[in-house]
Amino acid sequence: MRRTVLVVDDNEKIVEVLAAYLEAAGYEVVTAHDGEAAIEAVRARRPDIALLDIMLPGVDGIELTRRFQRDYDLPVILVTAKTEEIDRLIGLEVGADDYVSKPFSPREVVARVKAVLRRVDRSSATSAGETIVVGDLVVDTARREVTVAGEKVELTRTEFEILATMAAHPGRVYSRLQLLEAVSGDAFEGYERTIDAHVKNIRKKIGDDPKEPRYIRTVFGVGYKVEAPS
Amino acid sequence: MRRTVLVVDDNEKIVEVLAAYLEAAGYEVVTAHDGEAAIEAVRARRPDIALLDIMLPGVDGIELTRRFQRDYDLPVILVTAKTEEIDRLIGLEVGADDYVSKPFSPREVVARVKAVLRRVDRSSATSAGETIVVGDLVVDTARREVTVAGEKVELTRTEFEILATMAAHPGRVYSRLQLLEAVSGDAFEGYERTIDAHVKNIRKKIGDDPKEPRYIRTVFGVGYKVEAPS
DNA sequence: CAGCAGCTTCACGGCAGGTTCACGCGGCGC
DNA sequence: GCGCCGCGTGAACCTGCCGTGAAGCTGCTG
C-alpha cells in the first residue's frame, strides 16, 4: 500500500523540495504551513508519518508531536534549525521517532522516513492484500475475479484492467489517458472515448447507474474514479 | 535539450574538476570564481542550475541563492566546506534545492545535479498527487477533492484548477492571465474577468466573504492569492 | 475458413457548467 | 466632492462533455 507523508514547514521552498523528493520515492505527500493546518491535514488524510518543523506559526512542532502521538499514534520526525535545540528536545522526551537538523539534504530526510516506516511496519504485522474491497465490490487481482455483494461478475480483460486500476486507489481520479495507458501497456494510440464504452459495460455488469453511481463516479471534464457511496 | 550548469567556487582546482565531470556527463558548463562574476554569468547565460560554494569572495553563496531564486527561479545546489559552517547556515531555508558538504566525490555532485534537474522538470510539468492544506482548507489533487473544516465541497473542474493552482503556493499572487493559463492549458483566449466569476463561485462554495476573506484574498490591480488568515 | 466474442469507433441527444455581459458599488486620485 | 478604475454579482447564452446504442473491425478458436 502506498504510504502518505505529512510535511509541515512554514518555509514554502522547503516544503516544495521535500514533497518532490518524497513523491519521487513513491510516497503520497500532504503539506501544511502552520500548526492548525497540520492538525486539519491529519484529521482529513490520516498520514502514515509526519515530518514537523519545530518552529511553526500557531501550534508548534513539539505540541503537535504530543498531540499526534496521543490521538493518532502517528510516527513523527522532527526537524530543527539549531543543533542545540536537539539536546533540549532529547531532554524533554517529547516522543518523536527521529530528529533531523538543518541544514539537511533531502535525500537524508527520505532515508529517515523510510527507516522509521520500516521500523513501525515490523512492529505491527504487515498485511499485503492483493484484494481490494470497496463497499460491496471486491476486486481480486490475483484470481482476476470481481464480485458484487458476493455475486461473481464476469469481466473481459480490458474491463478488469480498468476497474482494477481505479480500485487500487479508491477516491483517486484517473484520466482517460491514464486508463488507456493502464490497459494497453503504454501505447498512446486509441480513442479516449473508448474508455467511456468500457466503463459503460462495466457499470452494466456490476449494476451501477451513472446518475447515482455506487462505485464508478464520473468526474466531469477529467475522468473517472472508484469510490464507496457516501 | 542541452542543459547548462553554473559552477562557482574560488578554488580553481575544484572548479576545474567539477567542470570536467559535468562536461563528461553531457552538460554545458559555465564557471565563475566570485559572487559578482556569478551574477553576471547568470544574466548572460541563463544556466539551468547553479552549483555554489558558500564561502565566496564578494557576494557569498547564501546571498546568491536568495537572489537567483527570487530573480530567475534558478535551482541551486549549495556546497559547504567546513562542518562548522553548517551551524551558521540555515540550509534549505534560504531556498537551495539540495546541499553537498566537502569533501565530496565529483560523481556524487553530478548525480545530485541530475536529480534536481529531473525533479524540476517534473514539477513544472504537472503537480499531481499532492495534498495541500491551508488552515481549514484541504485541497487533494489526487482525488480532486476539497474540504473545508472536514466538510466536503463540490467544485467544478475549472474551479478546482484555479483553487489548486493558487493553493500550491500559499501567499503567492497570481494574475488573472496566469490563472487562465492554468485552467485552459495555455490558450491565451478567454476573458480575464471570467476568472472573477469563478472566484466568486469558489468563494460561495467554500464559504468565503470577499470583505473578510479566510482563504482567497483579492490583490487589488493584480489578481488573487490563497492565504491562511493571520 | 467460418463464426464469434470483445474491442474500438462513430454519431447524436441532453444537459451541466463555462463564458460572457451589464450593472452597481467602493476606493482612490485629482 | 466628483469621476474613474476595478471588483463583485446574477442572469442568460452556448459550448463542449458524457451516456448510449449500433455498427465495423480484429483476433481467436474450432
Short mmCIF file of C-alpha atoms (C1' of nucleotides) in Angstrom, two decimals:
data_model
loop_
_atom_site.label_atom_id
_atom_site.label_comp_id
_atom_site.label_asym_id
_atom_site.label_seq_id
_atom_site.Cartn_x
_atom_site.Cartn_y
_atom_site.Cartn_z
CA MET A 1 0.00 0.00 0.00
CA ARG A 2 1.09 3.50 -0.78
CA ARG A 3 2.26 5.48 2.24
CA THR A 4 1.30 9.04 2.97
CA VAL A 5 3.73 11.55 4.45
CA LEU A 6 2.70 14.83 6.04
CA VAL A 7 5.23 17.63 5.61
CA VAL A 8 4.87 20.73 7.76
CA ASP A 9 7.10 23.78 7.48
CA ASP A 10 6.36 27.48 7.19
CA ASN A 11 9.02 27.82 4.52
CA GLU A 12 7.41 27.27 1.16
CA LYS A 13 10.60 26.22 -0.59
CA ILE A 14 11.46 23.54 1.93
CA VAL A 15 8.02 22.03 1.66
CA GLU A 16 8.25 22.05 -2.12
CA VAL A 17 11.62 20.35 -2.24
CA LEU A 18 10.81 17.71 0.34
CA ALA A 19 7.48 16.98 -1.30
CA ALA A 20 9.15 16.45 -4.65
CA TYR A 21 11.76 14.08 -3.26
CA LEU A 22 9.23 12.11 -1.27
CA GLU A 23 6.98 11.78 -4.28
CA ALA A 24 9.88 10.59 -6.36
CA ALA A 25 10.44 7.95 -3.69
CA GLY A 26 6.87 6.78 -4.17
CA TYR A 27 5.10 8.44 -1.29
CA GLU A 28 1.83 10.28 -1.28
CA VAL A 29 2.51 13.74 0.15
CA VAL A 30 0.34 16.08 2.16
CA THR A 31 1.63 19.55 3.00
CA ALA A 32 0.79 22.24 5.54
CA HIS A 33 2.41 25.51 6.56
CA ASP A 34 1.28 26.01 10.13
CA GLY A 35 0.15 24.08 13.16
CA GLU A 36 -3.58 24.40 12.63
CA ALA A 37 -3.36 23.27 9.02
CA ALA A 38 -1.26 20.30 10.14
CA ILE A 39 -3.95 19.19 12.57
CA GLU A 40 -6.57 19.55 9.91
CA ALA A 41 -4.41 17.56 7.48
CA VAL A 42 -4.02 14.67 9.89
CA ARG A 43 -7.72 14.61 10.54
CA ALA A 44 -8.59 14.65 6.85
CA ARG A 45 -5.96 12.36 5.38
CA ARG A 46 -4.55 10.20 8.17
CA PRO A 47 -0.92 10.15 7.05
CA ASP A 48 1.39 7.29 7.98
CA ILE A 49 4.12 9.59 9.23
CA ALA A 50 4.65 13.30 9.88
CA LEU A 51 7.68 15.48 9.24
CA LEU A 52 7.43 18.51 11.51
CA ASP A 53 9.42 21.68 11.76
CA ILE A 54 9.75 22.74 15.37
CA MET A 55 9.41 26.45 14.76
CA LEU A 56 5.93 26.91 13.40
CA PRO A 57 3.38 29.67 13.40
CA GLY A 58 0.46 28.73 15.63
CA VAL A 59 0.80 25.40 17.38
CA ASP A 60 4.49 24.46 17.38
CA GLY A 61 6.11 21.18 16.37
CA ILE A 62 6.57 19.89 19.89
CA GLU A 63 2.95 20.37 20.84
CA LEU A 64 1.93 18.76 17.54
CA THR A 65 4.13 15.77 18.24
CA ARG A 66 2.47 15.21 21.61
CA ARG A 67 -0.96 15.51 20.16
CA PHE A 68 -0.33 13.27 17.16
CA GLN A 69 1.25 10.63 19.36
CA ARG A 70 -1.62 10.73 21.80
CA ASP A 71 -4.57 10.96 19.41
CA TYR A 72 -3.39 9.09 16.35
CA ASP A 73 -0.34 7.06 17.35
CA LEU A 74 1.38 8.77 14.46
CA PRO A 75 5.15 8.43 13.99
CA VAL A 76 6.88 11.82 13.90
CA ILE A 77 10.23 13.06 12.62
CA LEU A 78 11.17 16.47 14.00
CA VAL A 79 13.15 18.98 12.00
CA THR A 80 15.13 21.56 13.90
CA ALA A 81 17.21 24.55 12.89
CA LYS A 82 19.84 24.55 15.61
CA THR A 83 21.74 21.60 16.94
CA GLU A 84 21.46 22.89 20.47
CA GLU A 85 17.70 22.54 20.25
CA ILE A 86 18.10 18.83 19.79
CA ASP A 87 19.79 18.43 23.14
CA ARG A 88 16.93 20.23 24.74
CA LEU A 89 14.43 18.06 22.96
CA ILE A 90 16.03 14.82 23.89
CA GLY A 91 15.87 16.00 27.47
CA LEU A 92 12.19 16.72 27.09
CA GLU A 93 11.46 13.37 25.51
CA VAL A 94 8.52 14.57 23.54
CA GLY A 95 8.23 11.23 21.85
CA ALA A 96 9.42 11.91 18.34
CA ASP A 97 10.71 8.88 16.42
CA ASP A 98 13.69 10.67 14.93
CA TYR A 99 15.31 14.08 14.59
CA VAL A 100 16.87 15.86 11.65
CA SER A 101 18.77 19.10 11.99
CA LYS A 102 19.07 21.77 9.36
CA PRO A 103 20.69 22.05 7.05
CA PHE A 104 19.84 18.66 5.72
CA SER A 105 19.99 17.04 2.36
CA PRO A 106 16.56 15.98 1.06
CA ARG A 107 17.94 12.52 0.43
CA GLU A 108 18.83 12.18 4.05
CA VAL A 109 15.30 13.04 5.06
CA VAL A 110 13.82 10.49 2.67
CA ALA A 111 16.13 7.88 4.11
CA ARG A 112 14.97 8.67 7.64
CA VAL A 113 11.34 8.46 6.60
CA LYS A 114 11.93 5.07 5.07
CA ALA A 115 13.78 3.90 8.16
CA VAL A 116 11.05 4.95 10.56
CA LEU A 117 8.31 3.43 8.46
CA ARG A 118 10.22 0.18 8.21
CA ARG A 119 10.59 0.10 11.96
CA VAL A 120 6.91 0.72 12.50
CA ASP A 121 5.97 -1.91 9.93
CA ARG A 122 7.98 -4.54 11.67
CA SER A 123 6.31 -3.96 15.00
CA SER A 124 2.82 -4.16 13.59
CA ALA A 125 2.35 -7.11 11.29
CA THR A 126 2.10 -6.13 7.64
CA SER A 127 -0.87 -7.29 5.69
CA ALA A 128 -0.14 -7.20 1.99
CA GLY A 129 -3.52 -7.99 0.45
CA GLU A 130 -3.92 -8.16 -3.30
CA THR A 131 -7.65 -7.98 -2.91
CA ILE A 132 -9.31 -4.59 -2.90
CA VAL A 133 -12.65 -4.08 -1.24
CA VAL A 134 -14.81 -1.04 -1.83
CA GLY A 135 -18.20 -1.33 -0.25
CA ASP A 136 -19.90 -4.37 -1.80
CA LEU A 137 -17.32 -4.50 -4.53
CA VAL A 138 -14.44 -6.97 -4.27
CA VAL A 139 -11.60 -6.96 -6.79
CA ASP A 140 -9.25 -9.92 -6.52
CA THR A 141 -6.22 -9.09 -8.61
CA ALA A 142 -4.61 -12.48 -8.00
CA ARG A 143 -7.55 -14.51 -9.31
CA ARG A 144 -8.69 -11.77 -11.68
CA GLU A 145 -12.11 -12.06 -10.20
CA VAL A 146 -14.70 -9.47 -9.30
CA THR A 147 -17.69 -9.95 -7.04
CA VAL A 148 -20.51 -7.60 -6.12
CA ALA A 149 -22.22 -8.45 -2.83
CA GLY A 150 -20.80 -11.97 -3.12
CA GLU A 151 -22.13 -12.38 -6.63
CA LYS A 152 -19.43 -13.17 -9.15
CA VAL A 153 -19.20 -10.88 -12.19
CA GLU A 154 -17.58 -11.86 -15.49
CA LEU A 155 -15.41 -9.08 -16.89
CA THR A 156 -13.32 -9.08 -20.04
CA ARG A 157 -9.59 -8.43 -19.77
CA THR A 158 -9.80 -4.73 -20.61
CA GLU A 159 -12.74 -4.17 -18.34
CA PHE A 160 -10.96 -5.86 -15.46
CA GLU A 161 -7.81 -3.85 -16.04
CA ILE A 162 -9.68 -0.57 -15.93
CA LEU A 163 -11.60 -1.48 -12.80
CA ALA A 164 -8.55 -2.87 -11.00
CA THR A 165 -6.51 0.22 -11.83
CA MET A 166 -9.09 2.53 -10.38
CA ALA A 167 -9.86 0.32 -7.40
CA ALA A 168 -6.17 0.25 -6.45
CA HIS A 169 -6.57 3.81 -5.15
CA PRO A 170 -10.19 4.38 -4.21
CA GLY A 171 -11.09 8.05 -4.42
CA ARG A 172 -8.26 8.90 -6.75
CA VAL A 173 -9.30 10.30 -10.09
CA TYR A 174 -7.95 8.76 -13.29
CA SER A 175 -7.95 10.50 -16.65
CA ARG A 176 -8.97 8.60 -19.76
CA LEU A 177 -5.37 8.72 -20.90
CA GLN A 178 -4.14 7.14 -17.70
CA LEU A 179 -6.70 4.37 -18.03
CA LEU A 180 -5.82 3.81 -21.67
CA GLU A 181 -2.21 3.51 -20.65
CA ALA A 182 -3.07 1.07 -17.88
CA VAL A 183 -4.92 -1.10 -20.37
CA SER A 184 -2.65 -1.12 -23.38
CA GLY A 185 0.80 -1.06 -21.85
CA ASP A 186 1.66 2.47 -22.67
CA ALA A 187 0.51 2.71 -26.25
CA PHE A 188 -0.79 6.19 -26.68
CA GLU A 189 -2.93 5.24 -29.61
CA GLY A 190 -6.58 4.76 -29.29
CA TYR A 191 -9.59 6.89 -28.86
CA GLU A 192 -10.05 8.33 -25.41
CA ARG A 193 -13.77 7.88 -25.65
CA THR A 194 -13.24 4.15 -25.92
CA ILE A 195 -12.86 4.21 -22.17
CA ASP A 196 -16.40 5.53 -21.94
CA ALA A 197 -17.67 2.45 -23.71
CA HIS A 198 -15.80 0.13 -21.37
CA VAL A 199 -16.98 1.99 -18.32
CA LYS A 200 -20.50 1.72 -19.63
CA ASN A 201 -20.10 -2.05 -19.92
CA ILE A 202 -18.51 -2.38 -16.50
CA ARG A 203 -21.31 -0.37 -14.97
CA LYS A 204 -23.87 -2.58 -16.66
CA LYS A 205 -22.20 -5.72 -15.35
CA ILE A 206 -21.75 -4.57 -11.77
CA GLY A 207 -25.15 -2.92 -11.75
CA ASP A 208 -24.19 0.71 -11.50
CA ASP A 209 -26.35 3.65 -12.53
CA PRO A 210 -24.40 6.63 -13.98
CA LYS A 211 -26.89 9.03 -12.43
CA GLU A 212 -26.46 7.59 -8.96
CA PRO A 213 -23.21 5.65 -9.10
CA ARG A 214 -22.43 3.24 -6.28
CA TYR A 215 -18.89 2.55 -7.44
CA ILE A 216 -17.65 4.29 -10.56
CA ARG A 217 -18.10 8.01 -10.38
CA THR A 218 -17.74 10.32 -13.38
CA VAL A 219 -15.59 13.39 -12.77
CA PHE A 220 -16.73 15.95 -15.27
CA GLY A 221 -14.00 17.15 -17.61
CA VAL A 222 -11.41 14.90 -16.02
CA GLY A 223 -12.12 11.18 -15.92
CA TYR A 224 -13.41 8.52 -13.55
CA LYS A 225 -12.83 7.24 -10.07
CA VAL A 226 -13.93 4.34 -7.89
CA GLU A 227 -15.44 5.24 -4.59
CA ALA A 228 -17.74 3.84 -1.97
CA PRO A 229 -21.04 5.73 -1.89
CA SER A 230 -21.22 8.18 0.99
CA MET B 1 17.93 19.95 -24.93
CA ARG B 2 21.39 20.54 -23.58
CA ARG B 3 21.47 21.80 -20.02
CA THR B 4 23.83 24.45 -18.70
CA VAL B 5 25.39 24.27 -15.26
CA LEU B 6 26.98 27.23 -13.50
CA VAL B 7 29.84 26.28 -11.18
CA VAL B 8 31.03 28.87 -8.68
CA ASP B 9 33.98 28.34 -6.35
CA ASP B 10 37.02 30.46 -5.54
CA ASN B 11 39.19 27.39 -5.63
CA GLU B 12 40.38 26.98 -9.20
CA LYS B 13 41.13 23.30 -8.83
CA ILE B 14 37.66 22.41 -7.62
CA VAL B 15 36.02 24.28 -10.46
CA GLU B 16 38.24 22.52 -12.95
CA VAL B 17 37.44 19.04 -11.65
CA LEU B 18 33.71 19.62 -11.41
CA ALA B 19 33.60 21.17 -14.86
CA ALA B 20 35.36 18.15 -16.33
CA TYR B 21 32.96 15.67 -14.77
CA LEU B 22 29.88 17.69 -15.70
CA GLU B 23 31.02 18.04 -19.28
CA ALA B 24 31.67 14.33 -19.45
CA ALA B 25 28.08 13.87 -18.34
CA GLY B 26 26.91 15.97 -21.25
CA TYR B 27 26.34 19.33 -19.64
CA GLU B 28 27.37 22.75 -20.85
CA VAL B 29 29.46 24.33 -18.09
CA VAL B 30 29.90 27.98 -17.14
CA THR B 31 32.32 28.90 -14.37
CA ALA B 32 32.87 31.86 -12.04
CA HIS B 33 35.16 32.48 -9.10
CA ASP B 34 33.38 35.15 -7.11
CA GLY B 35 29.90 36.46 -6.43
CA GLU B 36 29.88 39.30 -8.91
CA ALA B 37 31.06 37.09 -11.75
CA ALA B 38 28.37 34.57 -10.84
CA ILE B 39 25.65 37.19 -11.14
CA GLU B 40 26.99 38.32 -14.48
CA ALA B 41 27.18 34.71 -15.67
CA VAL B 42 23.56 34.06 -14.80
CA ARG B 43 22.47 37.20 -16.57
CA ALA B 44 24.45 36.42 -19.69
CA ARG B 45 24.00 32.66 -19.99
CA ARG B 46 20.84 31.78 -18.09
CA PRO B 47 22.03 28.41 -16.75
CA ASP B 48 19.53 25.69 -15.81
CA ILE B 49 21.10 25.13 -12.42
CA ALA B 50 23.82 26.63 -10.23
CA LEU B 51 26.39 24.93 -8.00
CA LEU B 52 27.50 27.45 -5.39
CA ASP B 53 30.21 27.40 -2.78
CA ILE B 54 29.06 29.17 0.36
CA MET B 55 32.35 30.87 1.12
CA LEU B 56 32.97 33.22 -1.76
CA PRO B 57 34.83 36.48 -2.19
CA GLY B 58 32.35 39.33 -2.68
CA VAL B 59 28.70 38.27 -2.55
CA ASP B 60 28.50 34.94 -0.71
CA GLY B 61 26.69 31.77 -1.72
CA ILE B 62 23.70 32.30 0.53
CA GLU B 63 23.01 35.77 -0.77
CA LEU B 64 23.43 34.47 -4.31
CA THR B 65 20.94 31.69 -3.65
CA ARG B 66 18.33 34.17 -2.47
CA ARG B 67 18.87 36.40 -5.43
CA PHE B 68 18.83 33.64 -8.04
CA GLN B 69 15.69 32.17 -6.58
CA ARG B 70 13.95 35.49 -6.49
CA ASP B 71 15.02 36.90 -9.85
CA TYR B 72 15.43 33.83 -12.02
CA ASP B 73 13.72 30.96 -10.24
CA LEU B 74 17.01 29.13 -10.66
CA PRO B 75 17.60 25.81 -8.88
CA VAL B 76 20.66 25.90 -6.61
CA ILE B 77 22.85 23.28 -5.00
CA LEU B 78 24.95 24.64 -2.16
CA VAL B 79 28.44 23.38 -1.40
CA THR B 80 29.88 23.85 2.05
CA ALA B 81 33.47 23.41 3.13
CA LYS B 82 33.59 23.14 6.87
CA THR B 83 31.20 21.41 9.15
CA GLU B 84 31.20 24.42 11.43
CA GLU B 85 29.65 26.45 8.65
CA ILE B 86 26.64 24.28 8.99
CA ASP B 87 25.79 25.76 12.34
CA ARG B 88 25.58 29.23 10.92
CA LEU B 89 23.88 28.06 7.81
CA ILE B 90 20.15 27.86 7.66
CA GLY B 91 20.41 25.43 4.79
CA LEU B 92 17.38 24.91 2.66
CA GLU B 93 15.77 27.79 4.49
CA VAL B 94 17.33 30.22 2.05
CA GLY B 95 15.92 28.30 -0.87
CA ALA B 96 18.57 25.87 -2.03
CA ASP B 97 17.32 22.70 -3.69
CA ASP B 98 19.99 20.45 -2.27
CA TYR B 99 23.24 20.74 -0.44
CA VAL B 100 26.56 18.91 -0.52
CA SER B 101 29.33 19.08 2.05
CA LYS B 102 33.01 18.78 1.31
CA PRO B 103 34.79 16.59 0.85
CA PHE B 104 32.57 15.20 -1.89
CA SER B 105 33.14 12.92 -4.81
CA PRO B 106 32.60 14.59 -8.19
CA ARG B 107 30.35 11.70 -9.22
CA GLU B 108 28.11 12.42 -6.31
CA VAL B 109 27.78 16.04 -7.35
CA VAL B 110 26.89 15.06 -10.90
CA ALA B 111 24.26 12.69 -9.57
CA ARG B 112 22.72 15.46 -7.46
CA VAL B 113 22.64 17.83 -10.42
CA LYS B 114 20.81 15.23 -12.46
CA ALA B 115 18.38 14.56 -9.66
CA VAL B 116 17.49 18.21 -9.12
CA LEU B 117 17.01 18.86 -12.83
CA ARG B 118 14.78 15.84 -13.17
CA ARG B 119 12.73 16.96 -10.23
CA VAL B 120 12.32 20.49 -11.53
CA ASP B 121 11.27 19.15 -14.92
CA ARG B 122 8.61 17.03 -13.40
CA SER B 123 7.19 19.58 -11.02
CA SER B 124 6.85 22.20 -13.71
CA ALA B 125 5.03 19.71 -15.91
CA THR B 126 2.30 18.57 -13.55
CA SER B 127 1.80 18.85 -9.86
CA ALA B 128 -0.41 15.85 -9.34
CA GLY B 129 -0.69 13.61 -6.36
CA GLU B 130 -0.23 16.19 -3.68
CA THR B 131 -2.45 17.40 -0.94
CA ILE B 132 -2.17 20.99 0.19
CA VAL B 133 -3.53 22.24 3.47
CA VAL B 134 -4.08 25.89 4.27
CA GLY B 135 -5.83 26.49 7.56
CA ASP B 136 -9.15 24.65 7.44
CA LEU B 137 -8.88 24.23 3.71
CA VAL B 138 -7.71 20.91 2.28
CA VAL B 139 -7.01 20.55 -1.43
CA ASP B 140 -6.44 16.96 -2.54
CA THR B 141 -5.12 16.96 -6.10
CA ALA B 142 -5.19 13.18 -6.46
CA ARG B 143 -8.84 12.84 -5.55
CA ARG B 144 -9.71 16.25 -6.89
CA GLU B 145 -11.47 16.88 -3.66
CA VAL B 146 -11.69 19.94 -1.46
CA THR B 147 -12.77 20.01 2.15
CA VAL B 148 -13.32 22.93 4.50
CA ALA B 149 -13.08 22.00 8.17
CA GLY B 150 -13.77 18.40 7.21
CA GLU B 151 -16.81 19.31 5.17
CA LYS B 152 -16.59 18.18 1.57
CA VAL B 153 -17.11 20.83 -1.09
CA GLU B 154 -18.13 20.06 -4.68
CA LEU B 155 -16.14 22.10 -7.18
CA THR B 156 -16.30 22.01 -10.95
CA ARG B 157 -13.19 21.24 -12.96
CA THR B 158 -12.26 24.86 -13.64
CA GLU B 159 -12.97 25.94 -10.10
CA PHE B 160 -10.80 23.16 -8.76
CA GLU B 161 -7.99 24.01 -11.15
CA ILE B 162 -7.95 27.65 -10.09
CA LEU B 163 -8.01 26.86 -6.39
CA ALA B 164 -5.37 24.13 -6.66
CA THR B 165 -3.07 26.39 -8.65
CA MET B 166 -3.21 29.11 -6.04
CA ALA B 167 -3.07 26.76 -3.07
CA ALA B 168 0.11 25.19 -4.43
CA HIS B 169 1.97 28.33 -3.36
CA PRO B 170 0.17 29.96 -0.47
CA GLY B 171 0.86 33.67 -0.25
CA ARG B 172 1.93 33.92 -3.86
CA VAL B 173 -0.14 36.24 -6.01
CA TYR B 174 -1.50 35.00 -9.33
CA SER B 175 -2.60 37.30 -12.13
CA ARG B 176 -5.81 36.54 -13.97
CA LEU B 177 -3.74 35.61 -17.01
CA GLN B 178 -1.76 33.06 -15.05
CA LEU B 179 -4.93 31.51 -13.74
CA LEU B 180 -6.50 31.43 -17.18
CA GLU B 181 -3.40 29.65 -18.43
CA ALA B 182 -3.55 27.16 -15.59
CA VAL B 183 -7.13 26.37 -16.46
CA SER B 184 -7.08 26.14 -20.23
CA GLY B 185 -3.70 24.61 -20.99
CA ASP B 186 -2.02 27.70 -22.26
CA ALA B 187 -4.64 29.04 -24.60
CA PHE B 188 -4.48 32.78 -24.29
CA GLU B 189 -8.01 33.25 -25.39
CA GLY B 190 -10.70 33.98 -22.94
CA TYR B 191 -11.90 36.91 -20.99
CA GLU B 192 -9.80 37.78 -17.96
CA ARG B 193 -12.87 38.69 -15.99
CA THR B 194 -14.09 35.15 -16.36
CA ILE B 195 -11.72 34.36 -13.52
CA ASP B 196 -13.66 36.76 -11.33
CA ALA B 197 -16.80 34.78 -11.91
CA HIS B 198 -15.11 31.53 -10.97
CA VAL B 199 -13.54 33.04 -7.88
CA LYS B 200 -16.96 34.24 -6.88
CA ASN B 201 -18.36 30.74 -7.23
CA ILE B 202 -15.45 29.17 -5.36
CA ARG B 203 -15.87 31.66 -2.53
CA LYS B 204 -19.54 30.89 -2.35
CA LYS B 205 -18.89 27.17 -2.15
CA ILE B 206 -16.12 27.30 0.45
CA GLY B 207 -17.95 29.96 2.43
CA ASP B 208 -15.60 32.87 1.96
CA ASP B 209 -16.59 36.51 2.26
CA PRO B 210 -14.77 38.85 -0.18
CA LYS B 211 -14.80 41.55 2.52
CA GLU B 212 -13.13 39.37 5.10
CA PRO B 213 -11.56 36.53 3.12
CA ARG B 214 -10.45 33.47 5.03
CA TYR B 215 -8.76 31.86 2.05
CA ILE B 216 -8.86 33.71 -1.26
CA ARG B 217 -7.60 37.23 -0.95
CA THR B 218 -8.05 39.82 -3.69
CA VAL B 219 -4.91 41.74 -4.55
CA PHE B 220 -6.15 44.99 -5.99
CA GLY B 221 -4.97 45.66 -9.51
CA VAL B 222 -3.04 42.40 -9.70
CA GLY B 223 -5.03 39.23 -9.08
CA TYR B 224 -5.72 36.75 -6.32
CA LYS B 225 -3.89 34.66 -3.79
CA VAL B 226 -4.62 31.94 -1.27
CA GLU B 227 -3.52 32.56 2.26
CA ALA B 228 -4.34 31.45 5.76
CA PRO B 229 -5.96 34.23 7.79
CA SER B 230 -3.46 35.86 10.12
"C1'" DC C 1 -12.35 -20.66 -43.36
"C1'" DA C 2 -16.38 -19.61 -40.86
"C1'" DG C 3 -18.18 -17.99 -36.58
"C1'" DC C 4 -17.92 -15.45 -32.56
"C1'" DA C 5 -16.56 -12.58 -28.70
"C1'" DG C 6 -14.74 -8.48 -27.48
"C1'" DC C 7 -12.50 -4.21 -28.53
"C1'" DT C 8 -12.97 0.04 -30.88
"C1'" DT C 9 -15.23 3.62 -33.23
"C1'" DC C 10 -18.90 6.70 -34.51
"C1'" DA C 11 -22.98 9.80 -34.35
"C1'" DC C 12 -26.24 12.03 -31.72
"C1'" DG C 13 -29.16 13.90 -27.95
"C1'" DG C 14 -29.37 16.02 -23.48
"C1'" DC C 15 -27.57 18.94 -20.20
"C1'" DA C 16 -24.03 20.51 -16.80
"C1'" DG C 17 -21.19 24.07 -16.47
"C1'" DG C 18 -18.16 27.54 -18.58
"C1'" DT C 19 -18.23 32.07 -20.59
"C1'" DT C 20 -19.79 36.38 -21.26
"C1'" DC C 21 -22.15 40.65 -20.36
"C1'" DA C 22 -24.10 44.56 -17.89
"C1'" DC C 23 -24.75 46.87 -13.83
"C1'" DG C 24 -23.76 48.52 -9.10
"C1'" DC C 25 -20.57 49.77 -5.75
"C1'" DG C 26 -16.48 51.18 -3.30
"C1'" DG C 27 -11.87 53.13 -3.08
"C1'" DC C 28 -8.52 56.27 -4.81
"C1'" DG C 29 -6.74 60.25 -7.18
"C1'" DC C 30 -7.41 64.80 -8.62
"C1'" DG D 1 -16.66 66.36 -3.91
"C1'" DC D 2 -16.51 64.29 -8.41
"C1'" DG D 3 -15.10 60.96 -11.71
"C1'" DC D 4 -12.70 56.81 -12.91
"C1'" DC D 5 -10.94 52.35 -12.48
"C1'" DG D 6 -11.52 47.82 -10.92
"C1'" DC D 7 -14.04 44.31 -8.36
"C1'" DG D 8 -18.48 41.63 -7.06
"C1'" DT D 9 -22.67 39.69 -8.68
"C1'" DG D 10 -26.59 37.49 -11.08
"C1'" DA D 11 -28.61 36.03 -15.23
"C1'" DA D 12 -28.57 34.37 -19.93
"C1'" DC D 13 -26.36 32.09 -23.61
"C1'" DC D 14 -23.98 28.47 -25.60
"C1'" DT D 15 -20.05 25.48 -25.79
"C1'" DG D 16 -18.46 21.05 -25.03
"C1'" DC D 17 -18.77 16.68 -22.34
"C1'" DC D 18 -20.91 12.49 -21.20
"C1'" DG D 19 -24.08 8.41 -21.94
"C1'" DT D 20 -25.84 5.37 -25.21
"C1'" DG D 21 -26.86 2.07 -28.96
"C1'" DA D 22 -25.37 0.29 -33.07
"C1'" DA D 23 -22.12 -0.98 -36.35
"C1'" DG D 24 -17.27 -2.10 -38.00
"C1'" DC D 25 -13.12 -4.50 -37.06
"C1'" DT D 26 -9.78 -7.72 -35.21
"C1'" DG D 27 -8.04 -11.84 -33.42
"C1'" DC D 28 -9.02 -16.26 -31.55
"C1'" DT D 29 -11.00 -20.99 -31.86
"C1'" DG D 30 -12.67 -24.92 -33.73
#
